[in-house]
Short mmCIF file of C-alpha atoms in Angstrom, two decimals:
data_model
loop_
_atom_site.label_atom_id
_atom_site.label_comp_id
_atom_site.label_asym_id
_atom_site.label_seq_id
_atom_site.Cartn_x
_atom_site.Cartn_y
_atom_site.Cartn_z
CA UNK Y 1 -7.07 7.41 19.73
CA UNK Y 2 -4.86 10.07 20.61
CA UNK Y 3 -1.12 9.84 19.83
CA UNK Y 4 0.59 12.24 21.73
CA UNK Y 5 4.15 10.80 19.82
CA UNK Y 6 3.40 13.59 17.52
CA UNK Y 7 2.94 16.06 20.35
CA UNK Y 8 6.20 15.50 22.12
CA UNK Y 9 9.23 17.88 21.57
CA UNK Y 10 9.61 21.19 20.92
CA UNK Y 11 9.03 20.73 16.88
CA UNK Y 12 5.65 19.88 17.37
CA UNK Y 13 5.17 22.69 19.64
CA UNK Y 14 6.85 25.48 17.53
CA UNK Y 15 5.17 24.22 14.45
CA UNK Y 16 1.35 24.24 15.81
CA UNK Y 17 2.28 27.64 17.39
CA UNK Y 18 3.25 29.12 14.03
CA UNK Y 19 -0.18 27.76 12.77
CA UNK Y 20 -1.96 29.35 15.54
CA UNK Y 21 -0.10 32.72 15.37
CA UNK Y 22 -0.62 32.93 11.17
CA UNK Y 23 -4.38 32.41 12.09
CA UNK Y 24 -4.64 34.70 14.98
CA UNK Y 25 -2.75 37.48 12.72
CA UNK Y 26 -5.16 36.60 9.61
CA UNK Y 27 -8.17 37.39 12.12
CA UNK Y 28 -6.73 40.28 13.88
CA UNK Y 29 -5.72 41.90 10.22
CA UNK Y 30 -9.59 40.87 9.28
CA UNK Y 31 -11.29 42.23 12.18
CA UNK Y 32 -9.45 45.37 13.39
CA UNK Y 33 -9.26 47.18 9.41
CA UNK Y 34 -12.52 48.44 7.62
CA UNK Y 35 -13.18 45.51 5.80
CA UNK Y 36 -16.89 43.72 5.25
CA UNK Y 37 -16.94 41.70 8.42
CA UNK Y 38 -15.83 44.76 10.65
CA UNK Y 39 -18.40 46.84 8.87
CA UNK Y 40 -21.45 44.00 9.40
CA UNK Y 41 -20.69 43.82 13.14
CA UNK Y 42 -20.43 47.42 13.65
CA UNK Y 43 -23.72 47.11 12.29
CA UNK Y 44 -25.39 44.88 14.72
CA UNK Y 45 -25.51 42.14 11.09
CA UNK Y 46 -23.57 39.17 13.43
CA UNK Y 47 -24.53 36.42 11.09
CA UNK Y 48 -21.48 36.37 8.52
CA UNK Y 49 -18.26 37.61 11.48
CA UNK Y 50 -20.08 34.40 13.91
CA UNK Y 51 -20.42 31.72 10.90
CA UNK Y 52 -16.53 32.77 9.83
CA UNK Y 53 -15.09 32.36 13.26
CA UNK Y 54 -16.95 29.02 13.65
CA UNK Y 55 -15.09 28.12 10.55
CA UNK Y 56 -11.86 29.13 11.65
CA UNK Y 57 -12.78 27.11 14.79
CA UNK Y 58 -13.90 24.50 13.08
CA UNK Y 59 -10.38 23.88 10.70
CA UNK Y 60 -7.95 24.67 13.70
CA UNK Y 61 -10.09 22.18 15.82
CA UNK Y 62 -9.52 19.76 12.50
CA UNK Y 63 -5.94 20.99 12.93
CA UNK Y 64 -5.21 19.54 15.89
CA UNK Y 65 -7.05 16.58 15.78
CA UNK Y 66 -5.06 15.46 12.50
CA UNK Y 67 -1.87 16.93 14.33
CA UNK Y 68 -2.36 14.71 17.38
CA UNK Y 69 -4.07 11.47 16.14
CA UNK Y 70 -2.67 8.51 15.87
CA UNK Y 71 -2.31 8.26 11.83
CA UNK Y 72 -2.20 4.56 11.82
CA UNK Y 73 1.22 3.17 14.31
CA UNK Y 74 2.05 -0.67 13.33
CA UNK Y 75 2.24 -1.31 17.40
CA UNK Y 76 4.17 -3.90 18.79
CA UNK Y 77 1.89 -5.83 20.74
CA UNK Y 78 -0.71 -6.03 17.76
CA UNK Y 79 -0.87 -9.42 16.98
CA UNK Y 80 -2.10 -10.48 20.95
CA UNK Y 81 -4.81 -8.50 20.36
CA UNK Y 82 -8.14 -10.02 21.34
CA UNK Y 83 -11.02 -10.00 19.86
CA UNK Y 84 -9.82 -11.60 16.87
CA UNK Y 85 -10.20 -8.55 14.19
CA UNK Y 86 -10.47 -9.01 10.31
CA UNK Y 87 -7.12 -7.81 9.53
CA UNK Y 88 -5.82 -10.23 12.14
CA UNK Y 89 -7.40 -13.26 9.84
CA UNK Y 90 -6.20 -11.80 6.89
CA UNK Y 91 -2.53 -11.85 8.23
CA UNK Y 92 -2.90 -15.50 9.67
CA UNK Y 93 -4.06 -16.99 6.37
CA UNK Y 94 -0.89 -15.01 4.29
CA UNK Y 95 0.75 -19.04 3.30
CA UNK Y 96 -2.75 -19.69 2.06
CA UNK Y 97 -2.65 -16.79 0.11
CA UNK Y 98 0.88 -17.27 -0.68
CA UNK Y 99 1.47 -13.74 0.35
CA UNK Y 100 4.68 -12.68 2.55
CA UNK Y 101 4.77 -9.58 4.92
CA UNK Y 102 7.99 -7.69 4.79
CA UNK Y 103 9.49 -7.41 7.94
CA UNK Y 104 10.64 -3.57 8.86
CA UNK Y 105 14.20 -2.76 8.93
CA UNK Y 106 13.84 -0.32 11.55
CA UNK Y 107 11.66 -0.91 14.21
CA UNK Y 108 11.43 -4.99 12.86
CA UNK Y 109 7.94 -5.38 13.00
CA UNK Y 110 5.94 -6.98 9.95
CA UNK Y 111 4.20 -4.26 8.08
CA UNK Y 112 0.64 -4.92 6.77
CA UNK Y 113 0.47 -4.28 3.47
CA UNK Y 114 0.56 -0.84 2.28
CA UNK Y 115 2.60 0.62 5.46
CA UNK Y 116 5.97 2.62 5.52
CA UNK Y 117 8.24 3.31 8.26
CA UNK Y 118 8.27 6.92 9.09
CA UNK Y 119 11.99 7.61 9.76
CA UNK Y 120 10.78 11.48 11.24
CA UNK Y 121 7.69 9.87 13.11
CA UNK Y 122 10.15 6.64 13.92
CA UNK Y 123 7.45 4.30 13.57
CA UNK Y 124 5.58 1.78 10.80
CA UNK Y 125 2.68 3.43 9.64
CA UNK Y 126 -0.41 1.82 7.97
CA UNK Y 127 -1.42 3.29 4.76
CA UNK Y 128 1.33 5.46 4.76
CA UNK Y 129 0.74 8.42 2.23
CA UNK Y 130 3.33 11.46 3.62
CA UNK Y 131 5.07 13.37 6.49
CA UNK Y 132 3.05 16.26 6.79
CA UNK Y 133 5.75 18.81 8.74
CA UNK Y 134 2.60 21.47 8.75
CA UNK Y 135 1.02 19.32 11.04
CA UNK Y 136 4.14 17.72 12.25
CA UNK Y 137 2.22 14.32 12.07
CA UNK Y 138 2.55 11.34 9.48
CA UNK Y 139 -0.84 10.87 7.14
CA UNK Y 140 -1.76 7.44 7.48
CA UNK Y 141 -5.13 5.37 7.16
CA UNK Y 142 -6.31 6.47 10.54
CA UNK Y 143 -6.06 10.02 10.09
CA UNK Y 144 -6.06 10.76 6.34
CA UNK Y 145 -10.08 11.05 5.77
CA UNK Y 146 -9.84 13.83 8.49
CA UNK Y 147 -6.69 15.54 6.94
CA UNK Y 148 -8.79 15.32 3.48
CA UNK Y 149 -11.69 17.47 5.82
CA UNK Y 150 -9.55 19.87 7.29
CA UNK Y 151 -8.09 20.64 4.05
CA UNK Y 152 -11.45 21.30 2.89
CA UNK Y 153 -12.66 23.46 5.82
CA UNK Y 154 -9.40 25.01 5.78
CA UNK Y 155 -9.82 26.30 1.65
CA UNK Y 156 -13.47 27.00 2.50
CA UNK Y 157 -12.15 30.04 5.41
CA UNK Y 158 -9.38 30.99 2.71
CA UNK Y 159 -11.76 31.44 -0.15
CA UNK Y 160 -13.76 33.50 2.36
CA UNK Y 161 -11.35 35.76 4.32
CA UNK Y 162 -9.02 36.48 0.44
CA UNK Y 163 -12.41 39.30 -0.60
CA UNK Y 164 -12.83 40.17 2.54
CA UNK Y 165 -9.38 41.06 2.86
CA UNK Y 166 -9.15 42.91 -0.16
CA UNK Y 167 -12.47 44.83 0.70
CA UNK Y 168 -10.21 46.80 3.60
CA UNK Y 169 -7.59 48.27 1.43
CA UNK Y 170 -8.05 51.24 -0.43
CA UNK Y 171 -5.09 52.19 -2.97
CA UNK Y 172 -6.84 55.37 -4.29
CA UNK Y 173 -4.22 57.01 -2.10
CA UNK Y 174 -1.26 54.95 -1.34
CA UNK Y 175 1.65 56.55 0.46
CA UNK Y 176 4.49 55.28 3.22
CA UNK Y 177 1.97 56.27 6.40
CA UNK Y 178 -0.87 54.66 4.20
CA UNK Y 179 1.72 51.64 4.08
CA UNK Y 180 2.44 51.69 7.41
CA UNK Y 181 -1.18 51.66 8.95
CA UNK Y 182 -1.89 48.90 6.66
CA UNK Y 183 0.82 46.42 7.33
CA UNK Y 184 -1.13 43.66 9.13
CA UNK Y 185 -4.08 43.56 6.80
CA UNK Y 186 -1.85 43.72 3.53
CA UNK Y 187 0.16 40.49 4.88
CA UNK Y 188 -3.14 38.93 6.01
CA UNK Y 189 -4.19 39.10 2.59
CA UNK Y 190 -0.42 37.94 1.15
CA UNK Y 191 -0.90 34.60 3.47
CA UNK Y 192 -4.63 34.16 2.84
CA UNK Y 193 -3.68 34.10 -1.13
CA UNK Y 194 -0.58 32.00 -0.58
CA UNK Y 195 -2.05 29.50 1.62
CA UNK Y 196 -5.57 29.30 -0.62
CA UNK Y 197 -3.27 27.89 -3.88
CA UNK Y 198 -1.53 25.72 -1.87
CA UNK Y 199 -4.72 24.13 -0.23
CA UNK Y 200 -6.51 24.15 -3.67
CA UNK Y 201 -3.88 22.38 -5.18
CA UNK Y 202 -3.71 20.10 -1.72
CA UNK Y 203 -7.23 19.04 -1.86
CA UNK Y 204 -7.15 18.49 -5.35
CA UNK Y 205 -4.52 15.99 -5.06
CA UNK Y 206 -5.76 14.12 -2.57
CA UNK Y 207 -9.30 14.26 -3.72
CA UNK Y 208 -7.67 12.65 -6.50
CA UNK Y 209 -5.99 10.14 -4.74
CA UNK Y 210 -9.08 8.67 -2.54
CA UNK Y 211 -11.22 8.49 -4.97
CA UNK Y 212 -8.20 6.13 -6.96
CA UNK Y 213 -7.61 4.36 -3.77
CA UNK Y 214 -3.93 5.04 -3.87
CA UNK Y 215 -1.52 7.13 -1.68
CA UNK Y 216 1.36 9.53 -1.97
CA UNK Y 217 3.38 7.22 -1.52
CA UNK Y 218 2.22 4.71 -3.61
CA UNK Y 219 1.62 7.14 -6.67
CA UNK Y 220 5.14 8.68 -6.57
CA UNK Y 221 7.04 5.02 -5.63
CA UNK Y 222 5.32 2.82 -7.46
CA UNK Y 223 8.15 1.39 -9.54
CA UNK Y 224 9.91 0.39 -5.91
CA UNK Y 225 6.88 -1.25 -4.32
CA UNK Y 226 6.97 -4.51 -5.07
CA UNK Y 227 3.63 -5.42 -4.16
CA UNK Y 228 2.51 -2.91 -6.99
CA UNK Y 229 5.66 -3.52 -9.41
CA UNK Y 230 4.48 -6.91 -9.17
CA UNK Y 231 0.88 -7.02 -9.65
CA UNK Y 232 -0.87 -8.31 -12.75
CA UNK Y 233 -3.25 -5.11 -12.49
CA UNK Y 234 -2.01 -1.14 -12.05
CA UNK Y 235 -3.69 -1.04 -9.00
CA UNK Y 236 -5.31 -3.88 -7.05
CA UNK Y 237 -6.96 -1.57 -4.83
CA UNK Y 238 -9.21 0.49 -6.76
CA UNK Y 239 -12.84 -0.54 -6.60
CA UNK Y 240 -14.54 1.97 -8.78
CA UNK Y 241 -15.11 6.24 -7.98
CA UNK Y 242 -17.75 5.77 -5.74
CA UNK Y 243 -16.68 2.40 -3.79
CA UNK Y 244 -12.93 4.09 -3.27
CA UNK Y 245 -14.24 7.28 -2.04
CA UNK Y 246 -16.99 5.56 0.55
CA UNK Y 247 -14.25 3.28 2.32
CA UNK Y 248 -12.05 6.33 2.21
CA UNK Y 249 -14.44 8.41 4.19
CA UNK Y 250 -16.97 6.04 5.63
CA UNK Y 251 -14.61 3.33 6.91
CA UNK Y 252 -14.77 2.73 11.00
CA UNK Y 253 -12.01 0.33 10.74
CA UNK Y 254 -8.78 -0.81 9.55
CA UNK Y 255 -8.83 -2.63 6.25
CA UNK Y 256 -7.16 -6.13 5.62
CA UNK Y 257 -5.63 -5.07 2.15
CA UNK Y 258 -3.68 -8.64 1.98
CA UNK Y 259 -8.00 -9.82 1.25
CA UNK Y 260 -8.30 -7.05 -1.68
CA UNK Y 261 -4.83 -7.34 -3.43
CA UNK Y 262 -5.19 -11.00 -3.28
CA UNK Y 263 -8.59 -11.53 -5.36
CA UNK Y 264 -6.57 -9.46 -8.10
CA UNK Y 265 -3.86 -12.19 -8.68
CA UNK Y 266 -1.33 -10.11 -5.93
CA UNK Y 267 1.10 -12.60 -5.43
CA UNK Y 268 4.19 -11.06 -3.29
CA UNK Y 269 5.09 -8.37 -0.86
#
């Protein structure tokens, strides 16, 4: 479902039009200099320039869908839901599991476990892990396995477009026309390098973090969540490498993680 919260206001806009004018630049610098993808379509050779555009496509497409998704809103009118959903059964059997929600300060709605309230989204967010202002969107449990993809995509185009790049300058002879002429394709290749260590080290982290079961959040607050301060284990969420990374990925619903933290011993929110 499409959350077009994220979309309204002119932050949102300017922010997704920066992305899209850094990645138009990129291409144009790419494209327009003598570098290896110019030279193999001059050359009739279309494979490689058609396969990198569809990955460009591909990660802004990825973009927007993790910009505009709903990342996991607490809503309102949640609990009159119908049908009956496995979360919901989870929440209505918290005495029995002598578990307590924590009611939001904000919006005063009870949070499932593991949700945040977004004070720059102004809403309760399930799985909360960050405010991503490059997408302008929180990362929640809805839209985090797709945010983990785009990431992904995103390093694979990087990784590409940094040699190709570097294949259209020549500094044999470097002078101020030389400079000049070469502006777009030499800050093409500045972004492309900046933006490929900060996705590595992106994707790495959050790689990291699925496969523990954990958050952002979670991993940099844990001494002020209580229902992790609390617990008898470190974390009563992670099921093992494999297991974590599968419901991370594989998922096709929300999770009732009052049911997981309580077969560890969880006892409070």
């Amino acid at each position: 479902m499409m959350a077009w919260r994220g979309a309204r206001g002119s932050g949102g806009f300017m922010v997704r039009a920066v992305y899209v004018g850094l990645t138009c630049g990129v291409l144009l610098g790419l494209f327009l200099y003598p570098t290896d993808l110019q030279r193999q379509e001059e050359q009739g050779d279309l494979l490689q320039p058609l396969l990198f555009l569809a990955l460009v496509l591909c990660s802004m497409s990825l973009y927007f869908v993790v910009s505009l998704m709903d990342p996991g809103y607490v809503e309102h009118d949640e609990e009159e839901k119908e049908p009956v959903s496995d979360e919901k059964e989870a929440m209505n059997s918290q005495e029995a599991l002598n578990l307590r929600l924590r009611r939001c300060g904000y919006c005063l709605l009870k949070q499932p476990m593991r949700a945040r309230h977004c004070q720059a989204c102004r809403h309760c967010v399930r799985r909360y892990d960050h405010h991503c202002p490059w997408i302008y969107n929180c990362v929640g449990e809805r839209n985090h396995p797709f945010f983990v993809a785009y990431l992904a995509v995103q390093l694979v185009v990087l990784l590409w477009a940094l040699p190709v790049a570097w294949s259209g300058l020549d500094f044999e002879h470097p002078s101020w026309a030389w400079f000049q002429y070469n502006l777009l394709l030499l800050l093409s290749f500045l972004v492309v390098a900046i933006f490929t260590v900060v996705m590595t080290l992106l994707l790495g982290c959050h790689l990291y973090l699925a496969s523990h079961n954990t958050t952002t959040w979670e991993f940099m607050s844990r001494h002020r969540i209580s229902y992790l301060r609390d617990c008898e284990v470190e974390n009563p969420f992670d099921r093992g490498i494999f297991l974590n990374l599968w419901q991370f990925f594989c998922a096709c619903r929300l999770i009732a993680w009052e049911t997981l933290y309580a077969e560890v011993g969880g006892h409070t929110v």
